[in-house]
Each structure stands twice: as C-alpha cells, then as structure tokens.
mmCIF file of C-alpha atoms in Angstrom:
data_model
loop_
_atom_site.group_PDB
_atom_site.id
_atom_site.type_symbol
_atom_site.label_atom_id
_atom_site.label_comp_id
_atom_site.label_asym_id
_atom_site.label_seq_id
_atom_site.Cartn_x
_atom_site.Cartn_y
_atom_site.Cartn_z
ATOM 1 C CA MET I 99 -1.013 244.065 191.937
ATOM 2 C CA SER I 100 -0.109 240.556 190.837
ATOM 3 C CA VAL I 101 -0.839 236.978 191.892
ATOM 4 C CA ALA I 102 2.122 234.749 192.745
ATOM 5 C CA PRO I 103 2.809 232.061 190.107
ATOM 6 C CA ILE I 104 2.675 229.294 192.745
ATOM 7 C CA THR I 105 -0.778 230.499 193.783
ATOM 8 C CA LEU I 106 -1.965 230.512 190.180
ATOM 9 C CA VAL I 107 -0.623 226.977 189.660
ATOM 10 C CA CYS I 108 -2.263 225.670 192.850
ATOM 11 C CA LEU I 109 -5.585 227.286 192.010
ATOM 12 C CA SER I 110 -5.468 225.835 188.489
ATOM 13 C CA LEU I 111 -4.689 222.342 189.799
ATOM 14 C CA ALA I 112 -7.467 222.554 192.390
ATOM 15 C CA THR I 113 -9.944 223.666 189.723
ATOM 16 C CA LEU I 114 -8.902 220.821 187.416
ATOM 17 C CA PHE I 115 -9.323 218.343 190.279
ATOM 18 C CA VAL I 116 -12.848 219.539 191.060
ATOM 19 C CA ALA I 117 -13.752 219.587 187.351
ATOM 20 C CA ALA I 118 -12.537 216.012 186.858
ATOM 21 C CA LEU I 119 -14.093 214.610 190.046
ATOM 22 C CA PRO I 120 -17.608 213.868 188.712
ATOM 23 C CA VAL I 121 -16.305 212.526 185.402
ATOM 24 C CA SER I 122 -13.741 210.218 186.989
ATOM 25 C CA LEU I 123 -16.182 208.955 189.617
ATOM 26 C CA TYR I 124 -18.837 208.225 186.996
ATOM 27 C CA ARG I 125 -16.362 206.269 184.884
ATOM 28 C CA ARG I 126 -15.157 204.331 187.914
ATOM 29 C CA LEU I 127 -18.641 203.387 189.139
ATOM 30 C CA ARG I 128 -20.402 203.002 185.796
ATOM 31 C CA ALA I 129 -19.745 199.262 185.417
ATOM 32 C CA PRO I 130 -19.999 197.990 189.027
ATOM 33 C CA PHE I 131 -23.151 200.011 189.764
ATOM 34 C CA ALA I 132 -24.643 199.698 186.251
ATOM 35 C CA LEU I 133 -25.105 203.477 186.146
ATOM 36 C CA ASP I 134 -27.662 204.861 183.718
ATOM 37 C CA TRP I 135 -26.575 208.098 182.045
ATOM 38 C CA ARG I 136 -30.191 209.303 182.116
ATOM 39 C CA ASP I 137 -30.106 209.371 185.920
ATOM 40 C CA THR I 138 -26.962 211.499 185.831
ATOM 41 C CA ILE I 139 -28.441 213.929 183.311
ATOM 42 C CA ALA I 140 -31.517 214.200 185.549
ATOM 43 C CA GLY I 141 -29.261 215.174 188.458
ATOM 44 C CA VAL I 142 -27.577 217.871 186.375
ATOM 45 C CA ALA I 143 -30.912 219.240 185.154
ATOM 46 C CA ILE I 144 -32.508 219.299 188.607
ATOM 47 C CA PHE I 145 -29.604 221.170 190.190
ATOM 48 C CA ALA I 146 -29.399 223.603 187.284
ATOM 49 C CA PHE I 147 -33.103 224.456 187.498
ATOM 50 C CA PHE I 148 -33.905 224.249 191.203
ATOM 51 C CA ALA I 149 -30.633 225.624 192.612
ATOM 52 C CA THR I 150 -29.438 228.087 189.990
ATOM 53 C CA VAL I 151 -32.821 229.345 188.769
ATOM 54 C CA ILE I 152 -35.530 228.880 191.411
ATOM 55 C CA GLU I 153 -33.368 229.246 194.528
ATOM 56 C CA ARG I 154 -31.494 232.249 193.173
ATOM 57 C CA ALA I 155 -34.734 233.945 192.164
ATOM 58 C CA ILE I 156 -36.197 233.399 195.641
ATOM 59 C CA ASN I 157 -33.008 234.617 197.318
ATOM 60 C CA ASP I 158 -32.895 237.717 195.138
ATOM 61 C CA TYR I 159 -36.465 238.562 196.078
ATOM 62 C CA MET I 160 -36.102 237.786 199.782
ATOM 63 C CA LEU I 161 -32.730 239.507 200.240
ATOM 64 C CA HIS I 162 -33.084 242.429 197.824
ATOM 65 C CA GLY I 163 -36.500 242.688 196.162
ATOM 66 C CA ASN I 164 -38.641 242.808 199.293
ATOM 67 C CA ALA I 165 -37.707 245.506 201.798
ATOM 68 C CA ALA I 166 -39.532 243.831 204.703
ATOM 69 C CA THR I 167 -37.880 240.416 204.323
ATOM 70 C CA ALA I 168 -34.513 242.022 203.561
ATOM 71 C CA GLN I 169 -34.678 243.879 206.878
ATOM 72 C CA VAL I 170 -35.608 240.719 208.792
ATOM 73 C CA LEU I 171 -32.872 238.691 207.111
ATOM 74 C CA SER I 172 -30.274 241.334 207.970
ATOM 75 C CA ASN I 173 -30.347 239.703 211.400
ATOM 76 C CA PRO I 174 -27.562 237.052 211.309
ATOM 77 C CA ALA I 175 -29.640 234.407 213.092
ATOM 78 C CA PHE I 176 -32.562 234.747 210.691
ATOM 79 C CA PHE I 177 -30.165 234.831 207.744
ATOM 80 C CA VAL I 178 -28.582 231.521 208.806
ATOM 81 C CA LEU I 179 -31.992 229.900 209.290
ATOM 82 C CA TYR I 180 -33.316 231.174 205.972
ATOM 83 C CA GLY I 181 -30.160 230.353 204.003
ATOM 84 C CA ALA I 182 -30.033 226.780 205.250
ATOM 85 C CA LEU I 183 -33.734 226.123 204.688
ATOM 86 C CA ALA I 184 -33.872 227.772 201.258
ATOM 87 C CA ALA I 185 -31.151 225.529 199.881
ATOM 88 C CA GLY I 186 -32.607 222.457 201.553
ATOM 89 C CA VAL I 187 -36.160 223.017 200.328
ATOM 90 C CA CYS I 188 -35.282 223.915 196.735
ATOM 91 C CA GLU I 189 -32.757 221.150 196.115
ATOM 92 C CA GLU I 190 -34.543 218.384 197.994
ATOM 93 C CA VAL I 191 -37.928 219.084 196.413
ATOM 94 C CA GLY I 192 -36.225 218.829 193.027
ATOM 95 C CA ARG I 193 -34.403 215.651 194.033
ATOM 96 C CA TYR I 194 -37.637 214.123 195.338
ATOM 97 C CA ILE I 195 -39.577 214.896 192.150
ATOM 98 C CA ALA I 196 -36.808 213.472 189.971
ATOM 99 C CA MET I 197 -36.478 210.279 191.955
ATOM 100 C CA ARG I 198 -40.222 209.687 192.062
ATOM 101 C CA ILE I 199 -40.199 209.814 188.260
ATOM 102 C CA ILE I 200 -37.062 207.681 187.967
ATOM 103 C CA ALA I 201 -38.493 205.085 190.365
ATOM 104 C CA ARG I 202 -41.183 204.158 187.848
ATOM 105 C CA ARG I 203 -38.577 203.249 185.270
ATOM 106 C CA ALA I 204 -36.169 201.651 187.736
ATOM 107 C CA ALA I 205 -38.886 199.307 189.003
ATOM 108 C CA ARG I 206 -38.964 197.683 185.575
ATOM 109 C CA LYS I 207 -35.210 197.042 185.455
ATOM 110 C CA ALA I 208 -33.948 193.664 186.637
ATOM 111 C CA ASN I 209 -30.686 192.694 188.307
ATOM 112 C CA THR I 210 -29.610 196.279 188.965
ATOM 113 C CA PRO I 211 -27.617 197.298 192.058
ATOM 114 C CA ALA I 212 -29.999 198.719 194.645
ATOM 115 C CA ASP I 213 -28.259 202.107 194.832
ATOM 116 C CA SER I 214 -27.589 202.460 191.102
ATOM 117 C CA VAL I 215 -30.057 205.326 190.670
ATOM 118 C CA ALA I 216 -28.825 207.087 193.806
ATOM 119 C CA PHE I 217 -25.217 207.114 192.622
ATOM 120 C CA GLY I 218 -26.059 207.935 189.021
ATOM 121 C CA TYR I 219 -28.324 210.820 189.995
ATOM 122 C CA GLY I 220 -26.033 211.919 192.827
ATOM 123 C CA ILE I 221 -23.010 212.217 190.569
ATOM 124 C CA GLY I 222 -25.033 214.411 188.204
ATOM 125 C CA HIS I 223 -26.423 216.610 190.982
ATOM 126 C CA ALA I 224 -23.080 216.882 192.775
ATOM 127 C CA GLY I 225 -21.186 217.339 189.523
ATOM 128 C CA ALA I 226 -23.445 220.201 188.453
ATOM 129 C CA GLU I 227 -22.880 221.876 191.814
ATOM 130 C CA ALA I 228 -19.127 221.351 191.527
ATOM 131 C CA TRP I 229 -19.091 223.018 188.116
ATOM 132 C CA PHE I 230 -21.622 225.826 188.644
ATOM 133 C CA VAL I 231 -20.546 226.777 192.175
ATOM 134 C CA GLY I 232 -16.880 225.837 191.957
ATOM 135 C CA VAL I 233 -15.210 225.379 188.584
ATOM 136 C CA LEU I 234 -16.823 228.228 186.639
ATOM 137 C CA VAL I 235 -16.280 230.677 189.499
ATOM 138 C CA GLN I 236 -12.640 229.713 189.940
ATOM 139 C CA LEU I 237 -12.001 229.899 186.201
ATOM 140 C CA GLN I 238 -13.131 233.508 186.375
ATOM 141 C CA TRP I 239 -10.651 234.255 189.158
ATOM 142 C CA ILE I 240 -7.869 232.473 187.276
ATOM 143 C CA VAL I 241 -8.561 234.674 184.254
ATOM 144 C CA PHE I 242 -8.581 237.784 186.478
ATOM 145 C CA ALA I 243 -5.279 236.684 188.029
ATOM 146 C CA VAL I 244 -3.659 236.237 184.614
ATOM 147 C CA LEU I 245 -4.919 239.659 183.521
ATOM 148 C CA ALA I 246 -3.648 241.216 186.741
ATOM 149 C CA ASN I 247 -0.195 239.727 186.204
ATOM 150 C CA ARG I 248 -0.176 241.191 182.697
ATOM 151 C CA GLY I 249 -1.337 244.581 183.945
ATOM 152 C CA ASP I 250 -4.531 244.420 181.881
ATOM 153 C CA LEU I 251 -7.080 243.797 184.634
ATOM 154 C CA ASP I 252 -8.352 247.344 185.167
ATOM 155 C CA GLU I 253 -8.879 247.770 181.430
ATOM 156 C CA HIS I 254 -11.086 244.652 181.335
ATOM 157 C CA LEU I 255 -13.041 245.846 184.396
ATOM 158 C CA SER I 256 -13.660 249.333 183.021
ATOM 159 C CA ASN I 257 -17.422 248.714 182.882
ATOM 160 C CA LEU I 258 -17.609 248.073 186.650
ATOM 161 C CA THR I 259 -17.956 250.584 189.466
ATOM 162 C CA MET I 260 -14.903 251.594 191.465
ATOM 163 C CA ASP I 261 -16.168 249.639 194.487
ATOM 164 C CA SER I 262 -16.523 246.479 192.400
ATOM 165 C CA VAL I 263 -13.035 246.905 190.951
ATOM 166 C CA LEU I 264 -11.570 247.353 194.437
ATOM 167 C CA ARG I 265 -13.400 244.231 195.597
ATOM 168 C CA VAL I 266 -11.903 242.221 192.726
ATOM 169 C CA HIS I 267 -8.421 243.454 193.659
ATOM 170 C CA MET I 268 -9.005 242.589 197.318
ATOM 171 C CA ILE I 269 -10.093 239.043 196.487
ATOM 172 C CA LEU I 270 -7.131 238.557 194.154
ATOM 173 C CA GLY I 271 -4.857 239.799 196.917
ATOM 174 C CA SER I 272 -6.280 237.177 199.283
ATOM 175 C CA LEU I 273 -5.616 234.245 196.932
ATOM 176 C CA SER I 274 -2.996 231.781 198.119
ATOM 177 C CA PRO I 275 -2.050 228.089 197.811
ATOM 178 C CA LEU I 276 -3.976 227.546 201.062
ATOM 179 C CA PHE I 277 -7.065 229.081 199.467
ATOM 180 C CA ALA I 278 -6.750 226.632 196.559
ATOM 181 C CA GLY I 279 -6.516 223.703 198.978
ATOM 182 C CA VAL I 280 -9.530 224.893 200.960
ATOM 183 C CA PHE I 281 -11.505 225.262 197.739
ATOM 184 C CA ALA I 282 -10.739 221.673 196.669
ATOM 185 C CA LEU I 283 -11.560 220.389 200.162
ATOM 186 C CA GLU I 284 -14.882 222.235 200.337
ATOM 187 C CA ARG I 285 -16.011 221.085 196.895
ATOM 188 C CA THR I 286 -15.032 217.478 197.633
ATOM 189 C CA ALA I 287 -16.964 217.540 200.902
ATOM 190 C CA ALA I 288 -20.005 219.013 199.126
ATOM 191 C CA PHE I 289 -19.742 216.259 196.518
ATOM 192 C CA VAL I 290 -19.805 213.578 199.220
ATOM 193 C CA PHE I 291 -22.795 215.196 200.912
ATOM 194 C CA GLN I 292 -24.762 215.305 197.662
ATOM 195 C CA ILE I 293 -24.111 211.611 197.039
ATOM 196 C CA GLY I 294 -25.192 210.826 200.594
ATOM 197 C CA LEU I 295 -28.380 212.897 200.252
ATOM 198 C CA SER I 296 -29.163 211.146 196.970
ATOM 199 C CA VAL I 297 -28.785 207.713 198.585
ATOM 200 C CA LEU I 298 -30.977 208.809 201.492
ATOM 201 C CA MET I 299 -33.682 210.162 199.181
ATOM 202 C CA TRP I 300 -33.600 207.173 196.829
ATOM 203 C CA ARG I 301 -33.955 204.650 199.624
ATOM 204 C CA GLY I 302 -36.839 206.598 201.100
ATOM 205 C CA VAL I 303 -38.611 206.930 197.753
ATOM 206 C CA ARG I 304 -38.046 203.283 196.890
ATOM 207 C CA ALA I 305 -39.451 202.253 200.276
ATOM 208 C CA GLY I 306 -42.484 204.493 199.798
ATOM 209 C CA TRP I 307 -41.798 206.392 203.027
ATOM 210 C CA LYS I 308 -43.778 209.656 203.069
ATOM 211 C CA GLY I 309 -41.471 211.292 205.596
ATOM 212 C CA ILE I 310 -38.376 211.143 203.389
ATOM 213 C CA LEU I 311 -38.824 214.629 201.897
ATOM 214 C CA PRO I 312 -39.015 216.559 205.204
ATOM 215 C CA LEU I 313 -36.152 214.442 206.573
ATOM 216 C CA ALA I 314 -33.982 215.183 203.534
ATOM 217 C CA ILE I 315 -34.782 218.903 203.790
ATOM 218 C CA LEU I 316 -33.811 218.891 207.464
ATOM 219 C CA VAL I 317 -30.548 217.022 206.843
ATOM 220 C CA HIS I 318 -29.648 219.296 203.925
ATOM 221 C CA ALA I 319 -30.424 222.383 205.995
ATOM 222 C CA LEU I 320 -28.241 221.153 208.860
ATOM 223 C CA ILE I 321 -25.387 220.605 206.417
ATOM 224 C CA ASP I 322 -25.739 224.176 205.159
ATOM 225 C CA VAL I 323 -25.874 225.778 208.615
ATOM 226 C CA PRO I 324 -22.072 226.089 209.099
ATOM 227 C CA ALA I 325 -21.639 227.683 205.660
ATOM 228 C CA ALA I 326 -24.467 230.138 206.380
ATOM 229 C CA MET I 327 -22.894 230.946 209.751
ATOM 230 C CA TYR I 328 -19.608 231.726 208.015
ATOM 231 C CA GLN I 329 -21.398 234.001 205.526
ATOM 232 C CA ALA I 330 -23.065 235.768 208.445
ATOM 233 C CA ARG I 331 -19.653 236.081 210.154
ATOM 234 C CA LEU I 332 -20.790 233.955 213.089
ATOM 235 C CA ALA I 333 -18.132 231.257 212.666
ATOM 236 C CA PRO I 334 -14.524 231.294 211.393
ATOM 237 C CA LEU I 335 -13.669 229.492 208.156
ATOM 238 C CA VAL I 336 -11.257 227.089 209.852
ATOM 239 C CA VAL I 337 -14.033 225.811 212.149
ATOM 240 C CA VAL I 338 -16.515 225.458 209.274
ATOM 241 C CA ASP I 339 -14.049 223.597 207.058
ATOM 242 C CA GLY I 340 -13.013 221.382 209.955
ATOM 243 C CA LEU I 341 -16.634 220.392 210.587
ATOM 244 C CA TYR I 342 -17.217 219.695 206.906
ATOM 245 C CA THR I 343 -14.077 217.584 206.619
ATOM 246 C CA VAL I 344 -14.999 215.392 209.572
ATOM 247 C CA ALA I 345 -18.629 215.088 208.452
ATOM 248 C CA ALA I 346 -17.681 214.272 204.849
ATOM 249 C CA LEU I 347 -15.286 211.545 206.000
ATOM 250 C CA ALA I 348 -18.034 210.051 208.167
ATOM 251 C CA VAL I 349 -20.531 210.097 205.278
ATOM 252 C CA ALA I 350 -17.961 208.562 202.925
ATOM 253 C CA VAL I 351 -17.316 205.720 205.369
ATOM 254 C CA VAL I 352 -21.049 205.051 205.726
ATOM 255 C CA LEU I 353 -21.520 205.041 201.948
ATOM 256 C CA PHE I 354 -18.581 202.693 201.461
ATOM 257 C CA ARG I 355 -19.918 200.239 204.037
ATOM 258 C CA THR I 356 -23.583 200.282 203.044
ATOM 259 C CA CYS I 357 -23.593 200.848 199.278
ATOM 260 C CA ARG I 358 -22.048 197.853 197.581
ATOM 261 C CA PRO I 359 -22.583 196.856 193.931
ATOM 262 C CA GLU I 360 -23.552 193.318 194.942
ATOM 263 C CA ARG I 361 -26.572 194.595 196.874
ATOM 264 C CA ARG I 362 -29.227 194.215 194.173
ATOM 265 C CA VAL I 363 -32.926 194.805 193.887
ATOM 266 C CA ALA I 364 -35.240 191.893 193.335
ATOM 267 C CA ARG I 365 -36.157 190.961 189.767
ATOM 268 C CA ALA I 366 -39.332 192.483 188.464
ATOM 269 C CA ALA I 367 -42.283 190.136 188.458
#
C-alpha cells in the first residue's frame, strides 16, 4: 500500500503547525506579558512527569495490570468516567503544585502583568502536550508513510507481530488530508484549553482559594469526557471535534477579553 503525496504533504504541514504553535505564541507574548522562561519550563516538566509518567503508569495498572479494575473499566460508562478523571487529577495536581511554588517567587516581582505566570506556564504545559501527544506521534506516522511509499515498511516492522503490522497498514490506509486537518484542529483546541486551565488555576492560587484544585479537576475532566466517549465508541468523531471547536473558540474569546497585558499586579510592599 502507499499514502497519497497530497496526504503526506498535508500531514507534514499540520505537524509543523502544531510544532511551531507553542514557540510562536511564546515569542509573541513574551514582551507584552513579561513571560518568564522558568514558568514555561515548569509547565513542560509538570506535563512530562505527571501526564506521561504518573498518569500512564496508573492507566497501565488500572487497564491492564489489575484484572478486577480492567474488567470494571471494560464497561464504556466506567471507562469514560475513569479516563476523564484520571487525566484531570494527574495534570491538575501537578499544575497546582507548580503554581503554588511559582506564586512565592511571583509575589516578589513588581509591575508584572497579572496573568504572566498563567500564560508562561500554560504555554509550557500545552506545548509539551502538543509535542508528546501530537508532533512525535505524527512524525512516526509520516516516517511509516514514507517507508510504505518506498516499499520498505514491512521490513522495518519485522520485529512486530502480524496483528500489529496489519494495524499499522490499516491506520496508514485511513490517512487523508481531512485527517491532517482534524489533527491540527484537535491539537489547537487542546492548546487553548490548557492555557485556559492555567489561567483558572493561577487566579485561584493567587487568590488563596482552597476550592481551586477540585474545580480545576472537574473542569479538566469535563473537557476530556467527549474524547473518552469517542475512545469508548459512544460518540462519533465529528460530534466530538465539533464540540471541541466551539468550546475552544469560547475559551479563546474569554481569554482575549479578560487577560490583557495592562492588567498588572500591585507592587510588592
């Protein structure tokens, strides 16, 4: 089998767009929001540890390592509930810990835009997700597509089982320019949500509100429900992507109207 050149081009362009999104946004907002690179690195580190290490380890145990929980989570409803909450708890606990630590340093900084930390951290957290969940995965499929077009794919997959090889061929056969567009749309929406969650968490932490962590977990879980429903085959992709597009646009509008560089914190005493 082979992948159409137009599909390969579209997928490559979509991957480049997602890869460049966090870098371009950081450069654009660095001056007006006085972004601190340490906040962005913290966002990258928190996502890398809490989402790709802790959450994956928990999921592997719950879905595969423990027969009792695996049987319970084979029920689509329980799977959706668990999947949404697992992501919400792991990521938001990490975000909360990071922002509590950052708040001590930020309190000593004068004349800084009020949402500077939120945007700096959010770009790091969202950018890490864009790369780990999106860019690196799509680069793998681009490489597989190139190998397939050269007729070398099966040779490079010789260490996999026949079922795994067939699955790779099936996914390659499903690639299309529409798939590339959906990928870029989904990753952009996820990026907006992560910025919004970072602003929500930062404002709650800065205000000293004890209920911010459970609220952030709930909001994050609600955001992940449609994706979990799609994975459980309870909702079609077009409905899920439509919901995410509308929700991301709404969050972007709210961020644009409420997070302005001129809104600054008071000078430290």
